[in-house]
Amino acid sequence: MPIKNAEGNVIGVSQLLNKKDKTAFNKNDEHLFEAFAIFCGLGISNTQMFESTKKALAKQSVALDVVSYHAIAPVEEAQRLKRIPVPSVGELNLRDLKFDDFLLDDDGTLRACIRMFLDLGLVDKFHIYYEVLCRWLLSVKKNYRPVTYHNWRHAFCVTQTMYALLTTGKLRRLLSDMEVLSLIIGCLCHDLDHRGTNNQFQIKTMSPLAQLYSTSVMEHHHFDHCVMLLSTKGNDILSNVNQNDYQYLISLIEHTILSTDLALYFRFRGEVFDLINKGQTDWTDFEHRKKLQGIMMTACDVSAITKPWDIQKKVAELVASEFFEQGDLEKTELHIQPIDMMNREKKSELPKMQVGFIDGICLPVYEALAKVSPHATELLEGCKANRENWQSAYESRGLATQQKPMETKSEGKTEPMSGSKKNRLGKFGPSCTLN
């Protein structure tokens, strides 16, 4: 009798010889033999699957080892960074909530990260080896792809804002050392291996990442990538904490990174805003502090909206460019019309979209933080100032659209309106790219 697997493929053959009592086989014997063949099929199939799984796990282990080797910064680079003097907090101006990262080169951002760890006392408190910290930072930087916006620069800016919130914003007093460490690590790693496309794009294209994670696709990937780096020899900055503290820290880091998913922000912000607005917060309560950490991550992730106008314009262009690149992919690969903020043809509506972004996401979170700590009010003020700037840009564009350049005829030739007349259309002309 053939032995088959679940797909109906023959994987073996069973045979019955003579019965011991030398009687003929009957229907009951046939049914029993059939059941036995099915049982054998299950056993053989499971054994084959187990062997295949073992081989697959071995291949995965080898692949992960190869990927880890190439993902990790060379020890020579870490030793070089270790020898470079690290400027003081004052020299780097790290506690300034209006900090401009464009003034630093890549080495400067790495030295600034080291200074933040040192100034917060995290190196001493968690017994982090200095060279391991240098190598881990280099590895984190290496694992950001060179996409237009969600790159190492963005991660550094988010981290610096978190550092400034903890120090200048006086929010550290509400949090434990482990929570502070998880926030800094979470900020540095919150967009690891970002591909320049959002969660919806991963889902629309049915990418491997979307198949791996059912919700918060990219955020789960960023977290898993973060854990891989933290657990790799030579980059294990948490190697000196005990097992219980390690597991707790990993859970905190997971919360901080997943909190950067704006879908989760919209889902949970009402609860935390109610607590803050009603004055019912209790910062000795872990759940209340957890909610606070969530909105702190959101506030830092979008903090470019609080920067001085010249910085905000630069960053807005970078964000818009990356969105438009995704929109182009949706048109060419998916053959769908992208939403306005990712549609290059809607670029002229950037000021209007920025005003909506500020009203819907940014202002509420900065208003809440200002109530938690008045020392963080500067972020709210910066956000409001940029809202006025974007609103002014939007209104200027509207005026420019209504007042198109007039033409005059002279001896059969068409002459454009003079420059002085163009200037009266406002600061931002109709072809302005806000760069």
PDB file of N, CA, C and O in Angstrom, residues 248-287:
ATOM      1  N   TYR A 248      14.246  43.629  30.264  1.00  0.00           N
ATOM      2  CA  TYR A 248      13.424  44.816  30.525  1.00  0.00           C
ATOM      3  C   TYR A 248      13.807  45.952  29.574  1.00  0.00           C
ATOM      4  O   TYR A 248      12.939  46.624  28.997  1.00  0.00           O
ATOM      5  N   LEU A 249      15.112  46.152  29.388  1.00  0.00           N
ATOM      6  CA  LEU A 249      15.576  47.201  28.481  1.00  0.00           C
ATOM      7  C   LEU A 249      15.113  46.944  27.049  1.00  0.00           C
ATOM      8  O   LEU A 249      14.689  47.868  26.348  1.00  0.00           O
ATOM      9  N   ILE A 250      15.192  45.690  26.617  1.00  0.00           N
ATOM     10  CA  ILE A 250      14.764  45.360  25.258  1.00  0.00           C
ATOM     11  C   ILE A 250      13.278  45.658  25.078  1.00  0.00           C
ATOM     12  O   ILE A 250      12.851  46.187  24.042  1.00  0.00           O
ATOM     13  N   SER A 251      12.470  45.354  26.093  1.00  0.00           N
ATOM     14  CA  SER A 251      11.028  45.648  25.998  1.00  0.00           C
ATOM     15  C   SER A 251      10.783  47.149  25.948  1.00  0.00           C
ATOM     16  O   SER A 251       9.888  47.623  25.230  1.00  0.00           O
ATOM     17  N   LEU A 252      11.578  47.936  26.688  1.00  0.00           N
ATOM     18  CA  LEU A 252      11.445  49.394  26.645  1.00  0.00           C
ATOM     19  C   LEU A 252      11.846  49.940  25.276  1.00  0.00           C
ATOM     20  O   LEU A 252      11.190  50.831  24.729  1.00  0.00           O
ATOM     21  N   ILE A 253      12.939  49.409  24.717  1.00  0.00           N
ATOM     22  CA  ILE A 253      13.397  49.851  23.404  1.00  0.00           C
ATOM     23  C   ILE A 253      12.346  49.524  22.345  1.00  0.00           C
ATOM     24  O   ILE A 253      12.073  50.337  21.446  1.00  0.00           O
ATOM     25  N   GLU A 254      11.743  48.344  22.453  1.00  0.00           N
ATOM     26  CA  GLU A 254      10.682  47.977  21.510  1.00  0.00           C
ATOM     27  C   GLU A 254       9.536  48.984  21.566  1.00  0.00           C
ATOM     28  O   GLU A 254       9.030  49.427  20.529  1.00  0.00           O
ATOM     29  N   HIS A 255       9.155  49.375  22.781  1.00  0.00           N
ATOM     30  CA  HIS A 255       8.068  50.352  22.928  1.00  0.00           C
ATOM     31  C   HIS A 255       8.434  51.692  22.297  1.00  0.00           C
ATOM     32  O   HIS A 255       7.611  52.299  21.593  1.00  0.00           O
ATOM     33  N   THR A 256       9.669  52.145  22.514  1.00  0.00           N
ATOM     34  CA  THR A 256      10.067  53.451  21.978  1.00  0.00           C
ATOM     35  C   THR A 256      10.052  53.436  20.449  1.00  0.00           C
ATOM     36  O   THR A 256       9.575  54.386  19.824  1.00  0.00           O
ATOM     37  N   ILE A 257      10.562  52.375  19.845  1.00  0.00           N
ATOM     38  CA  ILE A 257      10.635  52.321  18.381  1.00  0.00           C
ATOM     39  C   ILE A 257       9.248  52.173  17.764  1.00  0.00           C
ATOM     40  O   ILE A 257       8.905  52.855  16.791  1.00  0.00           O
ATOM     41  N   LEU A 258       8.422  51.305  18.331  1.00  0.00           N
ATOM     42  CA  LEU A 258       7.070  51.129  17.787  1.00  0.00           C
ATOM     43  C   LEU A 258       6.243  52.406  17.955  1.00  0.00           C
ATOM     44  O   LEU A 258       5.317  52.653  17.175  1.00  0.00           O
ATOM     45  N   SER A 259       6.575  53.214  18.953  1.00  0.00           N
ATOM     46  CA  SER A 259       5.826  54.463  19.188  1.00  0.00           C
ATOM     47  C   SER A 259       5.980  55.461  18.052  1.00  0.00           C
ATOM     48  O   SER A 259       5.206  56.412  17.951  1.00  0.00           O
ATOM     49  N   THR A 260       6.986  55.268  17.190  1.00  0.00           N
ATOM     50  CA  THR A 260       7.172  56.205  16.083  1.00  0.00           C
ATOM     51  C   THR A 260       6.225  55.927  14.923  1.00  0.00           C
ATOM     52  O   THR A 260       6.223  56.675  13.936  1.00  0.00           O
ATOM     53  N   ASP A 261       5.440  54.865  15.026  1.00  0.00           N
ATOM     54  CA  ASP A 261       4.402  54.610  14.025  1.00  0.00           C
ATOM     55  C   ASP A 261       3.246  55.563  14.301  1.00  0.00           C
ATOM     56  O   ASP A 261       2.577  55.457  15.335  1.00  0.00           O
ATOM     57  N   LEU A 262       3.003  56.503  13.392  1.00  0.00           N
ATOM     58  CA  LEU A 262       1.959  57.508  13.621  1.00  0.00           C
ATOM     59  C   LEU A 262       0.575  56.888  13.737  1.00  0.00           C
ATOM     60  O   LEU A 262      -0.323  57.466  14.352  1.00  0.00           O
ATOM     61  N   ALA A 263       0.394  55.694  13.163  1.00  0.00           N
ATOM     62  CA  ALA A 263      -0.900  55.017  13.312  1.00  0.00           C
ATOM     63  C   ALA A 263      -1.156  54.701  14.783  1.00  0.00           C
ATOM     64  O   ALA A 263      -2.290  54.828  15.266  1.00  0.00           O
ATOM     65  N   LEU A 264      -0.098  54.298  15.501  1.00  0.00           N
ATOM     66  CA  LEU A 264      -0.238  54.034  16.937  1.00  0.00           C
ATOM     67  C   LEU A 264      -0.399  55.329  17.713  1.00  0.00           C
ATOM     68  O   LEU A 264      -1.121  55.380  18.708  1.00  0.00           O
ATOM     69  N   TYR A 265       0.284  56.382  17.255  1.00  0.00           N
ATOM     70  CA  TYR A 265       0.144  57.690  17.904  1.00  0.00           C
ATOM     71  C   TYR A 265      -1.310  58.147  17.876  1.00  0.00           C
ATOM     72  O   TYR A 265      -1.866  58.577  18.894  1.00  0.00           O
ATOM     73  N   PHE A 266      -1.954  58.038  16.722  1.00  0.00           N
ATOM     74  CA  PHE A 266      -3.357  58.444  16.620  1.00  0.00           C
ATOM     75  C   PHE A 266      -4.262  57.555  17.475  1.00  0.00           C
ATOM     76  O   PHE A 266      -5.265  58.015  18.014  1.00  0.00           O
ATOM     77  N   ARG A 267      -3.893  56.296  17.599  1.00  0.00           N
ATOM     78  CA  ARG A 267      -4.742  55.360  18.343  1.00  0.00           C
ATOM     79  C   ARG A 267      -4.715  55.628  19.846  1.00  0.00           C
ATOM     80  O   ARG A 267      -5.726  55.494  20.527  1.00  0.00           O
ATOM     81  N   PHE A 268      -3.543  56.032  20.368  1.00  0.00           N
ATOM     82  CA  PHE A 268      -3.396  56.121  21.816  1.00  0.00           C
ATOM     83  C   PHE A 268      -3.259  57.546  22.354  1.00  0.00           C
ATOM     84  O   PHE A 268      -3.246  57.743  23.569  1.00  0.00           O
ATOM     85  N   ARG A 269      -3.166  58.547  21.464  1.00  0.00           N
ATOM     86  CA  ARG A 269      -2.884  59.886  21.968  1.00  0.00           C
ATOM     87  C   ARG A 269      -4.026  60.461  22.805  1.00  0.00           C
ATOM     88  O   ARG A 269      -3.785  61.230  23.742  1.00  0.00           O
ATOM     89  N   GLY A 270      -5.263  60.100  22.475  1.00  0.00           N
ATOM     90  CA  GLY A 270      -6.398  60.642  23.217  1.00  0.00           C
ATOM     91  C   GLY A 270      -6.311  60.335  24.695  1.00  0.00           C
ATOM     92  O   GLY A 270      -6.577  61.202  25.548  1.00  0.00           O
ATOM     93  N   GLU A 271      -5.891  59.113  25.013  1.00  0.00           N
ATOM     94  CA  GLU A 271      -5.808  58.700  26.411  1.00  0.00           C
ATOM     95  C   GLU A 271      -4.754  59.492  27.174  1.00  0.00           C
ATOM     96  O   GLU A 271      -5.014  60.005  28.268  1.00  0.00           O
ATOM     97  N   VAL A 272      -3.570  59.618  26.597  1.00  0.00           N
ATOM     98  CA  VAL A 272      -2.501  60.337  27.305  1.00  0.00           C
ATOM     99  C   VAL A 272      -2.781  61.832  27.347  1.00  0.00           C
ATOM    100  O   VAL A 272      -2.509  62.500  28.360  1.00  0.00           O
ATOM    101  N   PHE A 273      -3.357  62.403  26.282  1.00  0.00           N
ATOM    102  CA  PHE A 273      -3.696  63.825  26.291  1.00  0.00           C
ATOM    103  C   PHE A 273      -4.748  64.119  27.354  1.00  0.00           C
ATOM    104  O   PHE A 273      -4.694  65.168  28.014  1.00  0.00           O
ATOM    105  N   ASP A 274      -5.715  63.226  27.530  1.00  0.00           N
ATOM    106  CA  ASP A 274      -6.736  63.418  28.565  1.00  0.00           C
ATOM    107  C   ASP A 274      -6.106  63.444  29.949  1.00  0.00           C
ATOM    108  O   ASP A 274      -6.454  64.278  30.799  1.00  0.00           O
ATOM    109  N   LEU A 275      -5.181  62.518  30.198  1.00  0.00           N
ATOM    110  CA  LEU A 275      -4.508  62.473  31.497  1.00  0.00           C
ATOM    111  C   LEU A 275      -3.770  63.778  31.769  1.00  0.00           C
ATOM    112  O   LEU A 275      -3.845  64.326  32.876  1.00  0.00           O
ATOM    113  N   ILE A 276      -3.080  64.280  30.749  1.00  0.00           N
ATOM    114  CA  ILE A 276      -2.294  65.508  30.912  1.00  0.00           C
ATOM    115  C   ILE A 276      -3.211  66.718  31.059  1.00  0.00           C
ATOM    116  O   ILE A 276      -3.012  67.556  31.954  1.00  0.00           O
ATOM    117  N   ASN A 277      -4.201  66.825  30.207  1.00  0.00           N
ATOM    118  CA  ASN A 277      -5.101  67.988  30.246  1.00  0.00           C
ATOM    119  C   ASN A 277      -5.905  68.063  31.536  1.00  0.00           C
ATOM    120  O   ASN A 277      -6.222  69.150  32.020  1.00  0.00           O
ATOM    121  N   LYS A 278      -6.247  66.903  32.092  1.00  0.00           N
ATOM    122  CA  LYS A 278      -7.026  66.874  33.336  1.00  0.00           C
ATOM    123  C   LYS A 278      -6.148  66.889  34.588  1.00  0.00           C
ATOM    124  O   LYS A 278      -6.651  66.858  35.701  1.00  0.00           O
ATOM    125  N   GLY A 279      -4.826  66.916  34.386  1.00  0.00           N
ATOM    126  CA  GLY A 279      -3.918  66.941  35.529  1.00  0.00           C
ATOM    127  C   GLY A 279      -3.949  65.665  36.344  1.00  0.00           C
ATOM    128  O   GLY A 279      -3.725  65.682  37.555  1.00  0.00           O
ATOM    129  N   GLN A 280      -4.215  64.542  35.694  1.00  0.00           N
ATOM    130  CA  GLN A 280      -4.345  63.268  36.404  1.00  0.00           C
ATOM    131  C   GLN A 280      -3.129  62.365  36.231  1.00  0.00           C
ATOM    132  O   GLN A 280      -3.193  61.167  36.487  1.00  0.00           O
ATOM    133  N   THR A 281      -2.011  62.937  35.790  1.00  0.00           N
ATOM    134  CA  THR A 281      -0.813  62.120  35.589  1.00  0.00           C
ATOM    135  C   THR A 281      -0.148  61.790  36.922  1.00  0.00           C
ATOM    136  O   THR A 281      -0.124  62.606  37.845  1.00  0.00           O
ATOM    137  N   ASP A 282       0.387  60.596  37.010  1.00  0.00           N
ATOM    138  CA  ASP A 282       1.159  60.154  38.170  1.00  0.00           C
ATOM    139  C   ASP A 282       2.437  59.527  37.621  1.00  0.00           C
ATOM    140  O   ASP A 282       2.436  58.388  37.161  1.00  0.00           O
ATOM    141  N   TRP A 283       3.534  60.272  37.675  1.00  0.00           N
ATOM    142  CA  TRP A 283       4.757  59.813  37.028  1.00  0.00           C
ATOM    143  C   TRP A 283       5.461  58.724  37.818  1.00  0.00           C
ATOM    144  O   TRP A 283       6.505  58.226  37.367  1.00  0.00           O
ATOM    145  N   THR A 284       4.926  58.332  38.969  1.00  0.00           N
ATOM    146  CA  THR A 284       5.444  57.145  39.653  1.00  0.00           C
ATOM    147  C   THR A 284       4.798  55.886  39.088  1.00  0.00           C
ATOM    148  O   THR A 284       5.244  54.771  39.368  1.00  0.00           O
ATOM    149  N   ASP A 285       3.740  56.068  38.296  1.00  0.00           N
ATOM    150  CA  ASP A 285       3.035  54.956  37.658  1.00  0.00           C
ATOM    151  C   ASP A 285       3.749  54.609  36.345  1.00  0.00           C
ATOM    152  O   ASP A 285       3.882  55.446  35.459  1.00  0.00           O
ATOM    153  N   PHE A 286       4.208  53.359  36.223  1.00  0.00           N
ATOM    154  CA  PHE A 286       4.953  52.939  35.037  1.00  0.00           C
ATOM    155  C   PHE A 286       4.151  53.153  33.759  1.00  0.00           C
ATOM    156  O   PHE A 286       4.690  53.593  32.732  1.00  0.00           O
ATOM    157  N   GLU A 287       2.845  52.865  33.780  1.00  0.00           N
ATOM    158  CA  GLU A 287       2.028  53.010  32.577  1.00  0.00           C
ATOM    159  C   GLU A 287       1.938  54.460  32.135  1.00  0.00           C
ATOM    160  O   GLU A 287       1.931  54.757  30.940  1.00  0.00           O
TER     161      GLU A 287
END
